[in-house]
Tab-separated table of C-alpha atoms in Angstrom:
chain	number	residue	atom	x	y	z
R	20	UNK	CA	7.718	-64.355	-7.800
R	21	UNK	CA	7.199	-61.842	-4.905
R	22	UNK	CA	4.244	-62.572	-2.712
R	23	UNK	CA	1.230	-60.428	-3.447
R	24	UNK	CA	0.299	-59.957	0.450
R	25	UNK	CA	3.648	-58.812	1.142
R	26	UNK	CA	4.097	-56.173	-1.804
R	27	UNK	CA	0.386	-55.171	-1.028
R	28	UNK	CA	1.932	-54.488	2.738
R	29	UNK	CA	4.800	-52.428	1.666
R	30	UNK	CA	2.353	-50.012	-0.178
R	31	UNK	CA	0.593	-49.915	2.598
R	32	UNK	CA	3.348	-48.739	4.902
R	33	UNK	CA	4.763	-46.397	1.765
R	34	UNK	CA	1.498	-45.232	1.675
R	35	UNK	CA	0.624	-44.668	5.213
R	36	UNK	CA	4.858	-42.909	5.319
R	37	UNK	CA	3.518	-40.707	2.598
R	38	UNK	CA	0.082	-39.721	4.461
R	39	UNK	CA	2.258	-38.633	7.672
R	40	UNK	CA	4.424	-36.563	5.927
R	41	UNK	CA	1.336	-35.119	4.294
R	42	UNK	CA	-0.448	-34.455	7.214
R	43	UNK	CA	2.795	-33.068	9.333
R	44	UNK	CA	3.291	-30.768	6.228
R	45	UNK	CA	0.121	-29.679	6.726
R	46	UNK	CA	0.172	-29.026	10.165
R	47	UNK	CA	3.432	-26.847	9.825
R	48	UNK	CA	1.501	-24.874	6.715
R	49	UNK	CA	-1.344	-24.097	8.906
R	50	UNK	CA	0.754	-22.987	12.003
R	51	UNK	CA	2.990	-21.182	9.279
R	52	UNK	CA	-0.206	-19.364	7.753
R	53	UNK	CA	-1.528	-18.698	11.564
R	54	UNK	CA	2.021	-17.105	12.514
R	55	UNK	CA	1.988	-14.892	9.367
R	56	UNK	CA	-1.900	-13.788	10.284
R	57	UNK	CA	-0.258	-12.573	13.250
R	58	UNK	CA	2.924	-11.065	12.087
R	59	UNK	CA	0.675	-9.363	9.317
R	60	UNK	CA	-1.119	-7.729	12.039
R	61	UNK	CA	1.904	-6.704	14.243
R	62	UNK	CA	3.590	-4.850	10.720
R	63	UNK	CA	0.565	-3.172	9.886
R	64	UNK	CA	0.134	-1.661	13.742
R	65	UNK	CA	3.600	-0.269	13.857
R	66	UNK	CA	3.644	3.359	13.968
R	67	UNK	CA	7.142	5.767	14.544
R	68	UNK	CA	6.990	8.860	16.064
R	69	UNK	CA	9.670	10.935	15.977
R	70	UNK	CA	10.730	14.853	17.621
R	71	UNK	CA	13.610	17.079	16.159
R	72	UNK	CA	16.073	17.702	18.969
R	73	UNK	CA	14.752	20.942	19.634
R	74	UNK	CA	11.386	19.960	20.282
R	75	UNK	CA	10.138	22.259	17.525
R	76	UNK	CA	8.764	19.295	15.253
R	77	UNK	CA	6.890	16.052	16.183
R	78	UNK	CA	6.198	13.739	12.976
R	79	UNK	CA	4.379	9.823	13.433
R	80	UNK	CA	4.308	7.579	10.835
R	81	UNK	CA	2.516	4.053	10.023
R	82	UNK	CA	3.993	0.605	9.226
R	83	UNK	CA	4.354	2.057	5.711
R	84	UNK	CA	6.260	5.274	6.378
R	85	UNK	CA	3.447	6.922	5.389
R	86	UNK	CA	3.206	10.620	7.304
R	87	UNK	CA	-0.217	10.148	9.622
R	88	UNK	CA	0.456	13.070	11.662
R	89	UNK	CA	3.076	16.604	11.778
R	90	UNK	CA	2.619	19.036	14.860
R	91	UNK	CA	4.695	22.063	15.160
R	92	UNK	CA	5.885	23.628	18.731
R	93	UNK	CA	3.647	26.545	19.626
R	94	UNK	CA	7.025	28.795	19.028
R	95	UNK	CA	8.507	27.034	16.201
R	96	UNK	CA	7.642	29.472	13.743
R	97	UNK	CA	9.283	32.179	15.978
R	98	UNK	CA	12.236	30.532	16.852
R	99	UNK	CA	13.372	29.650	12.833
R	100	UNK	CA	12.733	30.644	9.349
R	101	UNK	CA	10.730	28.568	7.041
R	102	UNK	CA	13.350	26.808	5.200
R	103	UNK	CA	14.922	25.930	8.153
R	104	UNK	CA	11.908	24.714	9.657
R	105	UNK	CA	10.933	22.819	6.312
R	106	UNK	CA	14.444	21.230	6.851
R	107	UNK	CA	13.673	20.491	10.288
R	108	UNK	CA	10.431	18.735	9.283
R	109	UNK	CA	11.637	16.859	6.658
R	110	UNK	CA	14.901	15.579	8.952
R	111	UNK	CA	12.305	14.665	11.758
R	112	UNK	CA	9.926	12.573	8.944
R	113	UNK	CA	12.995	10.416	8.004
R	114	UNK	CA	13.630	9.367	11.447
R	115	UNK	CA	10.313	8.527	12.091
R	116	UNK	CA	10.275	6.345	8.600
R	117	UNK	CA	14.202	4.605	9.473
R	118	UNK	CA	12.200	3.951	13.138
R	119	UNK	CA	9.115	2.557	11.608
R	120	UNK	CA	10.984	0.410	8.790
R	121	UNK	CA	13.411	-0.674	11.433
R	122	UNK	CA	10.723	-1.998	13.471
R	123	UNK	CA	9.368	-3.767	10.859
R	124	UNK	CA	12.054	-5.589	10.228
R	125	UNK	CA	12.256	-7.022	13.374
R	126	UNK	CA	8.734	-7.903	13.070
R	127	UNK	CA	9.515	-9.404	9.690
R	128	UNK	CA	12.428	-11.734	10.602
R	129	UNK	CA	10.779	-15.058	12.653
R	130	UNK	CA	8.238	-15.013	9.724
R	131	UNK	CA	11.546	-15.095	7.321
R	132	UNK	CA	12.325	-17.959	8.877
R	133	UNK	CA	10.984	-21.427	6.746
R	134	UNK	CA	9.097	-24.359	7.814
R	135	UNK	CA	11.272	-27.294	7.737
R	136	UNK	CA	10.209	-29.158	4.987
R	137	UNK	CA	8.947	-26.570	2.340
R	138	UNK	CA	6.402	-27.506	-0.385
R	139	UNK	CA	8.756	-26.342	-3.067
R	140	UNK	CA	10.902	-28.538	-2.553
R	141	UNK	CA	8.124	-31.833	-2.846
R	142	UNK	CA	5.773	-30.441	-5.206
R	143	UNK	CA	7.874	-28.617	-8.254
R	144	UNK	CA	6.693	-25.488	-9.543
R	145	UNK	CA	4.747	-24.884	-5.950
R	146	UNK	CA	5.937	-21.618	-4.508
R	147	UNK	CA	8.225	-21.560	-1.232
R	148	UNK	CA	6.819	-20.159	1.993
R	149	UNK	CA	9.756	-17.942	2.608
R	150	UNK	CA	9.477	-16.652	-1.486
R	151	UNK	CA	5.928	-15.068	-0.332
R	152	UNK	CA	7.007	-12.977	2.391
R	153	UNK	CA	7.721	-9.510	0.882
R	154	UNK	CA	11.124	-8.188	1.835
R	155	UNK	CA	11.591	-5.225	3.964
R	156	UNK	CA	12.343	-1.894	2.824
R	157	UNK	CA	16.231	-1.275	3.419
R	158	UNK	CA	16.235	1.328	6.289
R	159	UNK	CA	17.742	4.799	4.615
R	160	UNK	CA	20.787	6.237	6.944
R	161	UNK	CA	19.695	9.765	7.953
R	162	UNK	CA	21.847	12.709	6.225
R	163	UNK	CA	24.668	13.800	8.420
R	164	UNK	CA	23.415	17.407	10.351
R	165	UNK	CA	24.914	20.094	8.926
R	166	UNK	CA	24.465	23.118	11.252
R	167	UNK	CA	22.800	25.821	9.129
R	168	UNK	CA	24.570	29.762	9.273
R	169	UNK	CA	21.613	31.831	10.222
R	170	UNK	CA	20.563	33.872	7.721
R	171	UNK	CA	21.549	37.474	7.128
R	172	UNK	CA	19.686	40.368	5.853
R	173	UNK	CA	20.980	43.207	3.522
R	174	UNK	CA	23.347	44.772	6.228
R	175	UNK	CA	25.151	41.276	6.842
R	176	UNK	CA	23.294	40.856	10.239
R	177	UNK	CA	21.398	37.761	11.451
R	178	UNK	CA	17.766	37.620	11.020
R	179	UNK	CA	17.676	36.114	14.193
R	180	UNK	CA	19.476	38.593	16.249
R	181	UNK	CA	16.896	40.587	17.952
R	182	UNK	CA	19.488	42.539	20.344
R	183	UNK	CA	18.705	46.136	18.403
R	184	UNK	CA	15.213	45.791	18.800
């Protein structure tokens, strides 16, 4: 027969095992949710901004990639036509959004990073840690420039020349 005190001791200590696991799970789960508070902030404050090369087009973005703001050079309208400014604009958003996402993932990637012992893998059916932090966007490459021919009017001459004026 096994001795009643003695079993009664082993739950004890089982028991009392169990509880300190519990309670450092816990603590990592609150730290966890604290860090991911934080690194929720952070993502949503990122903004990109972003100028073409020639200065003529300024475009910010948010943590999103949403557009927040698009200024134009005093002269930008002079110095271009409007498709090529249009092209401009739209080349100058996408840096902003690869700047923006790239920053986010570097925000993202501690918070990627799983407590040690993850509730999944005591509790079946309880979601990991790591499965309910959303993925990053994949950061688009920007197009490859392709410098534009200026355009020509009905005599074959550029638009832009303005030497017979």
């Amino acid at each position: 027969m096994t001795d009643p005190t003695g079993r009664r001791a082993e739950l004890e200590a089982r028991n009392a095992a169990m509880r300190e696991q519990v309670d450092s799970l816990l603590g990592e789960l609150r730290e966890k949710t604290a860090e991911l508070r934080e690194t929720q902030a952070k993502a949503m404050a990122i903004t990109a901004t972003a100028v073409s090369d020639d200065g003529a087009v300024r475009a910010t973005v948010d943590s999103a990639g949403a557009l927040t703001s698009l200024e134009f050079s005093a002269n930008a309208f002079e110095r271009t036509t409007p498709d090529k400014l249009a092209r401009l604009a739209t080349e100058t958003v996408r840096r902003a959004v690869a700047q923006a996402r790239t920053e986010l993932n570097e925000v993202l990637a501690p918070a990627r990073q799983g407590p040690s012992i993850d509730l999944s893998e005591m509790l079946p059916g309880v979601p990991s840690l790591t499965d309910l932090i959303p993925r990053p966007p994949v950061v688009p490459e920007p197009s490859p420039r392709r410098p534009a021919a200026p355009p020509r009017d009905d005599d074959g001459d550029s638009v832009m020349d303005r030497s017979g004026w």
